[in-house]
CSV table of C-alpha atoms in Angstrom, one decimal:
chain,number,residue,atom,x,y,z
A,1,MET,CA,-12.5,7.0,39.3
A,2,GLU,CA,-12.9,10.7,40.0
A,3,ASN,CA,-16.1,11.4,42.0
A,4,GLN,CA,-17.4,14.1,39.5
A,5,ARG,CA,-20.9,14.8,38.1
A,6,LYS,CA,-22.0,12.5,35.4
A,7,PHE,CA,-24.3,12.8,32.5
A,8,TRP,CA,-25.8,9.6,30.8
A,9,GLY,CA,-23.3,7.5,32.8
A,10,LEU,CA,-20.3,9.4,31.6
A,11,PRO,CA,-18.2,11.9,33.6
A,12,LEU,CA,-19.0,15.5,32.8
A,13,SER,CA,-15.5,16.3,31.7
A,14,ILE,CA,-15.8,13.7,29.0
A,15,TRP,CA,-18.8,15.7,27.7
A,16,ILE,CA,-16.9,18.9,27.8
A,17,LEU,CA,-13.9,17.5,26.0
A,18,GLY,CA,-16.3,16.3,23.3
A,19,SER,CA,-17.7,19.9,23.1
A,20,THR,CA,-14.2,21.3,22.8
A,21,GLY,CA,-13.5,18.9,20.0
A,22,PHE,CA,-16.7,19.9,18.4
A,23,LEU,CA,-15.5,23.5,18.3
A,24,ILE,CA,-11.9,22.7,17.4
A,25,ASN,CA,-13.0,20.7,14.5
A,26,LEU,CA,-15.4,23.3,13.3
A,27,ALA,CA,-12.5,25.7,13.1
A,28,THR,CA,-10.4,23.1,11.5
A,29,ILE,CA,-12.6,22.1,8.8
A,30,MET,CA,-13.2,26.0,8.0
A,31,VAL,CA,-9.5,25.8,6.9
A,32,PHE,CA,-8.8,22.3,5.6
A,33,SER,CA,-12.0,21.5,3.8
A,34,GLN,CA,-10.8,24.2,1.1
A,35,MET,CA,-7.1,23.8,1.6
A,36,PRO,CA,-6.7,21.3,-1.3
A,37,ILE,CA,-8.4,23.7,-3.7
A,38,PHE,CA,-6.6,26.7,-2.4
A,39,MET,CA,-3.3,24.9,-2.9
A,40,LYS,CA,-4.1,23.8,-6.3
A,41,TYR,CA,-5.8,26.9,-7.9
A,42,GLU,CA,-4.3,29.8,-5.9
A,43,LEU,CA,-0.7,28.5,-5.3
A,44,GLY,CA,-0.4,26.2,-8.4
A,45,ILE,CA,0.6,23.0,-6.5
A,46,THR,CA,0.0,19.6,-8.3
A,47,GLU,CA,-2.1,16.8,-7.0
A,48,ALA,CA,0.9,14.6,-6.3
A,49,GLN,CA,2.7,17.5,-4.5
A,50,ILE,CA,-0.5,18.2,-2.5
A,51,GLY,CA,-0.6,14.4,-1.6
A,52,LEU,CA,3.1,14.5,-0.4
A,53,ILE,CA,2.5,17.8,1.6
A,54,ASP,CA,-0.6,16.3,3.3
A,55,GLY,CA,1.5,13.2,4.2
A,56,PHE,CA,4.5,15.2,5.5
A,57,VAL,CA,2.5,17.6,7.7
A,58,GLU,CA,0.3,14.7,9.1
A,59,PHE,CA,3.6,12.9,10.0
A,60,ILE,CA,4.7,15.9,11.9
A,61,SER,CA,1.5,15.9,13.8
A,62,HIS,CA,1.8,12.2,14.5
A,63,PHE,CA,5.4,12.5,15.6
A,64,MET,CA,4.5,15.3,18.1
A,65,ARG,CA,1.8,13.1,19.6
A,66,ILE,CA,4.5,10.7,21.1
A,67,ILE,CA,6.4,13.6,22.5
A,68,ALA,CA,3.1,15.2,24.0
A,69,GLY,CA,1.9,11.8,25.3
A,70,SER,CA,5.2,11.1,27.1
A,71,ILE,CA,5.4,14.6,28.7
A,72,SER,CA,1.8,14.2,30.0
A,73,ASP,CA,2.9,10.9,31.5
A,74,ILE,CA,6.0,12.4,33.1
A,75,PHE,CA,4.1,15.3,34.7
A,76,GLN,CA,0.9,13.1,35.2
A,77,ASN,CA,-1.0,16.2,34.0
A,78,ARG,CA,-2.9,16.0,30.7
A,79,LYS,CA,-4.7,19.3,31.0
A,80,VAL,CA,-1.5,21.5,30.9
A,81,ILE,CA,-0.3,20.0,27.7
A,82,LEU,CA,-3.8,20.1,26.1
A,83,ALA,CA,-4.0,23.9,27.0
A,84,VAL,CA,-0.8,24.7,25.3
A,85,GLY,CA,-2.0,22.8,22.2
A,86,TYR,CA,-5.4,24.4,22.1
A,87,GLY,CA,-4.0,27.9,22.8
A,88,LEU,CA,-1.5,27.7,19.9
A,89,SER,CA,-3.8,26.2,17.5
A,90,THR,CA,-6.3,29.2,18.2
A,91,ILE,CA,-3.5,31.7,17.3
A,92,ILE,CA,-2.3,29.9,14.2
A,93,LYS,CA,-5.7,29.4,12.4
A,94,PRO,CA,-6.0,33.0,11.0
A,95,LEU,CA,-2.3,32.8,9.8
A,96,PHE,CA,-3.5,30.8,6.8
A,97,ALA,CA,-5.0,33.9,5.3
A,98,LEU,CA,-1.5,35.3,4.9
A,99,CYS,CA,-0.1,32.5,2.8
A,100,SER,CA,1.3,33.7,-0.5
A,101,SER,CA,3.8,30.9,-1.4
A,102,VAL,CA,4.3,27.2,-1.1
A,103,GLY,CA,7.0,27.5,1.4
A,104,LEU,CA,5.0,29.8,3.8
A,105,LEU,CA,2.0,27.7,3.5
A,106,ILE,CA,4.0,24.5,4.5
A,107,ALA,CA,5.6,26.3,7.4
A,108,ILE,CA,2.2,27.4,8.7
A,109,ARG,CA,0.6,24.0,8.1
A,110,SER,CA,3.4,22.4,9.9
A,111,LEU,CA,3.0,24.7,12.9
A,112,ASP,CA,-0.6,23.9,12.9
A,113,ARG,CA,-0.1,20.1,12.8
A,114,ILE,CA,2.5,20.6,15.7
A,115,THR,CA,-0.3,22.0,17.8
A,116,ASN,CA,-2.7,19.3,16.7
A,117,GLY,CA,0.0,16.8,17.9
A,118,LEU,CA,0.1,18.3,21.2
A,119,GLN,CA,-3.7,17.7,21.6
A,120,ALA,CA,-4.3,14.0,20.5
A,121,SER,CA,-2.3,11.7,22.9
A,122,PRO,CA,-3.0,13.7,26.0
A,123,ARG,CA,-6.8,14.1,25.1
A,124,ASP,CA,-7.1,10.3,24.3
A,125,ALA,CA,-5.1,9.4,27.4
A,126,LEU,CA,-7.3,11.8,29.6
A,127,ILE,CA,-10.5,10.1,28.2
A,128,GLY,CA,-9.0,6.8,29.2
A,129,ASP,CA,-8.3,8.1,32.7
A,130,LEU,CA,-11.7,9.6,33.0
A,131,ALA,CA,-13.8,6.9,31.5
A,132,PRO,CA,-15.4,3.9,33.5
A,133,GLU,CA,-13.7,0.7,32.3
A,134,ASN,CA,-17.0,-0.7,30.9
A,135,LYS,CA,-17.7,2.4,29.0
A,136,ARG,CA,-14.5,3.2,27.3
A,137,GLY,CA,-15.7,2.3,23.9
A,138,ALA,CA,-18.7,4.7,24.4
A,139,SER,CA,-16.5,7.4,25.7
A,140,TYR,CA,-14.1,7.3,22.8
A,141,GLY,CA,-17.1,7.0,20.4
A,142,LEU,CA,-18.8,9.9,21.9
A,143,SER,CA,-15.6,12.0,21.5
A,144,LYS,CA,-15.2,10.9,17.9
A,145,SER,CA,-18.9,11.9,17.2
A,146,PHE,CA,-18.7,15.3,18.8
A,147,LYS,CA,-15.5,16.1,16.7
A,148,THR,CA,-17.2,14.9,13.5
A,149,ALA,CA,-20.4,16.8,14.3
A,150,GLY,CA,-18.2,20.0,14.4
A,151,SER,CA,-16.7,19.0,11.0
A,152,VAL,CA,-20.2,18.4,9.4
A,153,ILE,CA,-21.5,21.8,10.7
A,154,GLY,CA,-18.2,23.5,9.8
A,155,ALA,CA,-18.3,22.1,6.2
A,156,THR,CA,-21.9,23.2,5.8
A,157,LEU,CA,-21.0,26.7,7.1
A,158,VAL,CA,-17.9,26.7,4.7
A,159,ALA,CA,-20.2,26.1,1.7
A,160,TRP,CA,-22.4,29.0,2.7
A,161,ILE,CA,-19.5,31.3,3.3
A,162,MET,CA,-17.8,30.4,0.0
A,163,SER,CA,-21.0,31.1,-1.9
A,164,VAL,CA,-21.7,34.5,-0.4
A,165,THR,CA,-18.1,35.7,-0.6
A,166,ASN,CA,-17.4,34.6,-4.1
A,167,ASN,CA,-14.9,31.8,-2.9
A,168,ASN,CA,-12.9,34.1,-0.7
A,169,PHE,CA,-10.5,31.6,0.9
A,170,ARG,CA,-8.6,34.1,3.1
A,171,PHE,CA,-11.7,35.7,4.7
A,172,LEU,CA,-12.9,32.1,5.6
A,173,PHE,CA,-9.5,31.2,7.2
A,174,MET,CA,-9.7,34.4,9.3
A,175,LEU,CA,-13.2,33.4,10.6
A,176,ALA,CA,-11.8,30.1,11.9
A,177,PHE,CA,-10.3,32.0,14.8
A,178,ILE,CA,-13.7,32.4,16.5
A,179,PRO,CA,-14.7,28.9,17.2
A,180,ALA,CA,-11.1,27.9,18.1
A,181,CYS,CA,-11.1,30.8,20.7
A,182,VAL,CA,-14.3,29.6,22.2
A,183,ALA,CA,-13.1,26.0,22.5
A,184,PHE,CA,-10.0,27.1,24.4
A,185,ILE,CA,-12.0,29.1,26.9
A,186,LEU,CA,-14.5,26.2,27.5
A,187,PHE,CA,-11.7,23.7,27.9
A,188,MET,CA,-9.9,25.9,30.5
A,189,ILE,CA,-13.1,26.4,32.6
A,190,GLY,CA,-14.8,23.0,32.3
A,191,VAL,CA,-12.3,20.1,32.1
A,192,LYS,CA,-11.0,18.6,35.3
A,193,GLU,CA,-8.1,16.1,35.9
A,194,PRO,CA,-9.2,12.9,37.5
A,195,LYS,CA,-8.1,12.6,41.1
A,196,HIS,CA,-7.8,8.8,41.1
A,197,ARG,CA,-6.5,6.3,38.7
A,198,ASP,CA,-7.8,3.1,36.9
A,199,LYS,CA,-7.5,-0.5,37.7
A,200,PHE,CA,-3.9,-0.7,36.6
A,201,LYS,CA,-2.7,1.3,39.6
A,202,ILE,CA,-3.7,-1.3,42.1
A,203,LYS,CA,-1.7,-3.9,40.3
A,204,VAL,CA,1.7,-2.2,40.6
A,205,SER,CA,3.8,-0.9,43.2
A,206,ARG,CA,4.1,2.8,44.2
A,207,THR,CA,7.3,3.3,42.2
A,208,GLU,CA,5.6,1.8,39.2
A,209,THR,CA,2.8,4.3,39.0
A,210,LYS,CA,5.2,7.0,37.9
A,211,PHE,CA,6.6,7.3,34.4
A,212,ARG,CA,10.1,6.2,33.8
A,213,TRP,CA,12.3,6.6,30.7
A,214,GLY,CA,12.1,3.4,28.7
A,215,ALA,CA,8.7,2.6,30.3
A,216,PHE,CA,7.4,1.9,26.7
A,217,LEU,CA,9.5,-1.4,26.9
A,218,GLU,CA,6.7,-2.5,29.4
A,219,LEU,CA,4.0,-2.4,26.8
A,220,LYS,CA,3.0,-6.0,26.3
A,221,GLY,CA,2.4,-8.3,23.3
A,222,ASN,CA,-1.4,-7.3,22.9
A,223,TYR,CA,-0.5,-3.7,22.5
A,224,TRP,CA,2.1,-4.4,19.8
A,225,ARG,CA,-0.3,-6.8,17.9
A,226,ILE,CA,-2.7,-3.9,17.8
A,227,ILE,CA,-0.1,-1.6,16.4
A,228,ALA,CA,0.9,-4.2,13.8
A,229,VAL,CA,-2.6,-4.3,12.4
A,230,LEU,CA,-2.9,-0.5,12.5
A,231,LEU,CA,0.3,0.0,10.5
A,232,ILE,CA,-0.9,-2.4,7.7
A,233,PHE,CA,-4.4,-0.7,7.6
A,234,GLU,CA,-3.0,2.8,7.6
A,235,LEU,CA,-1.0,1.9,4.4
A,236,ALA,CA,-4.5,1.7,2.7
A,237,HIS,CA,-5.5,5.1,4.2
A,238,PHE,CA,-4.1,8.1,2.2
A,239,GLY,CA,-5.0,11.8,2.7
A,240,GLU,CA,-8.6,12.8,2.3
A,241,SER,CA,-7.7,15.4,-0.2
A,242,TYR,CA,-7.9,12.8,-2.8
A,243,LEU,CA,-11.6,12.4,-2.2
A,244,SER,CA,-12.1,16.0,-3.1
A,245,PHE,CA,-10.1,15.6,-6.3
A,246,ARG,CA,-12.1,12.5,-7.3
A,247,ALA,CA,-15.3,14.4,-6.8
A,248,GLY,CA,-13.9,17.1,-9.0
A,249,GLU,CA,-13.2,14.6,-11.8
A,250,VAL,CA,-17.0,13.7,-11.9
A,251,GLY,CA,-18.0,17.2,-12.0
A,252,VAL,CA,-18.6,18.5,-8.6
A,253,LYS,CA,-18.3,22.3,-8.6
A,254,ILE,CA,-15.5,24.1,-6.5
A,255,ALA,CA,-18.2,25.8,-4.3
A,256,HIS,CA,-19.6,22.5,-3.5
A,257,ILE,CA,-16.4,20.6,-2.8
A,258,SER,CA,-16.9,21.3,0.9
A,259,PHE,CA,-19.9,18.9,0.8
A,260,VAL,CA,-17.4,16.1,0.2
A,261,MET,CA,-16.1,16.7,3.7
A,262,VAL,CA,-19.8,17.1,5.0
A,263,LEU,CA,-20.5,13.5,3.9
A,264,PHE,CA,-17.2,12.2,5.0
A,265,ASN,CA,-17.7,13.6,8.4
A,266,MET,CA,-21.4,12.6,8.5
A,267,GLY,CA,-20.2,9.0,8.1
A,268,GLN,CA,-18.0,9.4,11.1
A,269,PHE,CA,-20.6,11.3,13.1
A,270,LEU,CA,-23.5,8.7,12.5
A,271,ILE,CA,-21.1,5.7,13.2
A,272,SER,CA,-18.7,6.6,15.9
A,273,TYR,CA,-20.9,6.6,19.2
A,274,PRO,CA,-23.0,3.5,18.2
A,275,ILE,CA,-19.9,1.6,17.2
A,276,GLY,CA,-18.2,2.6,20.5
A,277,ILE,CA,-21.2,1.2,22.4
A,278,LEU,CA,-21.1,-2.0,20.5
A,279,SER,CA,-17.4,-2.4,21.0
A,280,ASP,CA,-18.1,-2.4,24.9
A,281,LYS,CA,-20.6,-5.2,24.4
A,282,PHE,CA,-19.0,-7.4,21.7
A,283,GLN,CA,-15.5,-8.6,20.6
A,284,ARG,CA,-13.7,-5.5,19.4
A,285,ARG,CA,-12.1,-7.5,16.6
A,286,TYR,CA,-15.4,-8.0,14.8
A,287,ILE,CA,-16.3,-4.3,15.1
A,288,LEU,CA,-12.9,-3.4,13.7
A,289,LEU,CA,-13.6,-5.8,10.9
A,290,ALA,CA,-16.8,-3.9,10.1
A,291,GLY,CA,-14.6,-0.7,9.6
A,292,PHE,CA,-12.3,-2.5,7.3
A,293,LEU,CA,-15.4,-3.5,5.2
A,294,PHE,CA,-16.6,0.0,5.1
A,295,MET,CA,-13.1,1.0,3.7
A,296,LEU,CA,-13.4,-1.7,1.0
A,297,LEU,CA,-16.9,-0.7,0.1
A,298,GLY,CA,-16.0,3.1,-0.1
A,299,ASN,CA,-13.1,2.2,-2.4
A,300,MET,CA,-15.3,0.4,-4.8
A,301,PHE,CA,-17.6,3.4,-5.1
A,302,MET,CA,-14.6,5.6,-5.7
A,303,ILE,CA,-13.2,3.2,-8.4
A,304,TYR,CA,-16.5,2.4,-10.3
A,305,GLY,CA,-18.5,5.6,-9.5
A,306,THR,CA,-19.1,7.7,-12.5
A,307,THR,CA,-21.8,10.0,-11.1
A,308,GLU,CA,-21.8,12.5,-8.2
A,309,VAL,CA,-24.1,10.2,-6.2
A,310,LEU,CA,-22.0,7.2,-6.3
A,311,ILE,CA,-18.9,9.2,-5.5
A,312,TYR,CA,-20.7,10.8,-2.5
A,313,ALA,CA,-21.5,7.2,-1.4
A,314,GLY,CA,-18.0,6.3,-1.5
A,315,VAL,CA,-17.0,9.4,0.5
A,316,PHE,CA,-19.7,8.5,3.2
A,317,PHE,CA,-18.2,5.0,3.6
A,318,TRP,CA,-14.6,6.4,3.9
A,319,GLY,CA,-16.1,8.4,6.8
A,320,ALA,CA,-17.8,5.4,8.2
A,321,GLN,CA,-14.6,3.4,8.2
A,322,MET,CA,-12.8,6.4,10.1
A,323,GLY,CA,-15.6,6.5,12.6
A,324,THR,CA,-15.4,2.8,13.2
A,325,THR,CA,-11.6,1.9,13.0
A,326,GLN,CA,-10.3,5.1,15.1
A,327,SER,CA,-12.8,4.5,17.8
A,328,VAL,CA,-12.0,0.8,18.1
A,329,PHE,CA,-8.3,1.2,17.9
A,330,VAL,CA,-8.1,3.9,20.7
A,331,SER,CA,-10.4,1.7,22.9
A,332,MET,CA,-8.1,-1.3,22.3
A,333,ILE,CA,-5.1,0.8,23.2
A,334,SER,CA,-6.6,2.1,26.4
A,335,ASP,CA,-7.7,-1.3,27.5
A,336,GLU,CA,-4.1,-2.6,27.1
A,337,THR,CA,-2.2,0.2,28.8
A,338,PRO,CA,-1.7,1.2,32.4
A,339,GLN,CA,-2.6,4.8,33.2
A,340,TYR,CA,0.9,5.9,34.0
A,341,ILE,CA,2.1,5.2,30.4
A,342,ARG,CA,-1.1,5.7,28.5
A,343,GLY,CA,0.1,9.0,26.9
A,344,THR,CA,3.2,7.3,25.6
A,345,ALA,CA,1.2,4.4,24.3
A,346,PHE,CA,-1.1,6.7,22.4
A,347,GLY,CA,1.9,8.7,21.1
A,348,ILE,CA,3.3,5.5,19.7
A,349,PHE,CA,-0.1,4.6,18.2
A,350,TYR,CA,-0.3,8.0,16.5
A,351,LEU,CA,3.4,8.0,15.2
A,352,VAL,CA,2.7,4.6,13.5
A,353,ASN,CA,-0.5,6.0,12.2
A,354,GLY,CA,1.3,9.0,10.8
A,355,ILE,CA,4.1,6.9,9.1
A,356,GLY,CA,1.2,4.7,7.5
A,357,ILE,CA,-0.5,7.8,6.1
A,358,LEU,CA,2.7,9.3,4.9
A,359,VAL,CA,3.7,6.3,2.9
A,360,ALA,CA,0.1,5.7,1.6
A,361,SER,CA,-0.2,9.3,0.5
A,362,LYS,CA,3.1,9.2,-1.4
A,363,ILE,CA,2.1,5.9,-3.1
A,364,ALA,CA,-1.4,7.0,-4.0
A,365,GLY,CA,0.0,10.3,-5.5
A,366,VAL,CA,2.3,8.3,-7.7
A,367,PHE,CA,-0.5,6.1,-8.9
A,368,TRP,CA,-2.8,9.1,-9.4
A,369,GLU,CA,-0.3,11.1,-11.5
A,370,PHE,CA,1.0,8.4,-13.7
A,371,TYR,CA,-2.0,5.9,-13.9
A,372,GLY,CA,-5.1,7.8,-12.8
A,373,SER,CA,-7.3,8.1,-9.9
A,374,THR,CA,-8.9,4.6,-10.0
A,375,TYR,CA,-5.5,3.0,-9.5
A,376,ALA,CA,-4.9,5.0,-6.3
A,377,PHE,CA,-8.2,3.7,-4.9
A,378,ALA,CA,-7.6,0.1,-6.2
A,379,TYR,CA,-4.2,0.2,-4.3
A,380,SER,CA,-6.2,1.1,-1.2
A,381,ALA,CA,-8.7,-1.6,-1.7
A,382,ILE,CA,-5.9,-4.2,-2.0
A,383,MET,CA,-4.2,-3.0,1.1
A,384,THR,CA,-7.5,-3.2,3.0
A,385,VAL,CA,-8.0,-6.7,2.1
A,386,VAL,CA,-4.4,-7.4,3.4
A,387,SER,CA,-5.6,-5.7,6.6
A,388,ILE,CA,-8.5,-8.0,7.1
A,389,VAL,CA,-6.1,-11.0,6.8
A,390,ALA,CA,-3.7,-9.3,9.3
A,391,LEU,CA,-6.7,-8.7,11.8
A,392,PHE,CA,-7.3,-12.5,12.1
A,393,VAL,CA,-3.6,-13.3,12.1
A,394,PHE,CA,-2.5,-10.9,14.8
A,395,LEU,CA,-5.8,-10.7,16.9
A,396,PRO,CA,-7.1,-14.2,16.9
A,397,ARG,CA,-10.3,-15.0,18.6
A,398,HIS,CA,-8.9,-16.3,21.9
A,399,ASN,CA,-6.9,-13.0,22.6
A,400,LYS,CA,-8.2,-11.3,25.6
A,401,VAL,CA,-7.9,-7.9,24.0
A,402,LEU,CA,-11.0,-8.8,22.0
A,403,HIS,CA,-13.2,-9.5,25.2
């Protein structure tokens, strides 16, 4: 491991990556917390169409992650790819203020998701490269907490800006450029690539420490079992836009819709770091199960909730499941992949994630449009139960991935 300064037992670069994620998510939430409402009321797009667009652009993001991860493996330099992603993301943010048609919006959202895809796999691979082996869960949990803290503060800021500007979406989108720019500068100055590699390097020959085309074939059974559980679970996880629409159904005002994302991200923020620490001490399978149960509980509130308070509780638990499942899944992936192919492994992980979200968003949109919102969340609840069964089938207790 790189002999660099540490803070609370973690390399300084991990803390700076977390701070960068905080600012990037603050900028992102300034755009996307209001995007469903902007699309519906200013551009006249239906809920089903919004769900399909959300799924489509997220699929683009997740597809780009496998490309970015593989490139970072080939060059063995995560920072260069991340710099391109952060830089382009900064430039694109204010372009949302120019959207005047559905086609232009889809084009800009697609570009933004491409830049997002350039960030995710190299970032998670870099955290895995930097983190001490016994603190991977904590490292990923810390990263997730930083990002969601940015989302919480960003959503709170959005609520204030929308109130004082009389719901001026375009002015809000322009302001998102500021935190994105600061994040790019901080990343370029503060993050360092590790000089030494993890335990996998000493187990393979010199030629095997370099990326090779087709190296993904070397990913072992444990990795693919994790991917199988991920795919099933993501079929329960449609776009968060539907949380905002459900809140609107019970009377939440447009100016307060951003608080839906505050609670969603608060759920992630409060749970991610503690869950990461717990996953380093106990079997990751049981921590992942807790995330699935959070999802099930969240869906129950969304189905049966008839007041703002109950819907807000459902939103919070949806956030808690995100903070739990994503932190544990990425820790498992990092455990099961050698450094020289870790970017590609995360790319596959995110691609499967994107496929699941795309399919789930489409199915939820159909249920919502033809049968009502409760049926969309009931579908999610059923798939969550299936995911719990799959967890114990594909990741049995004796499997070493579970510590």
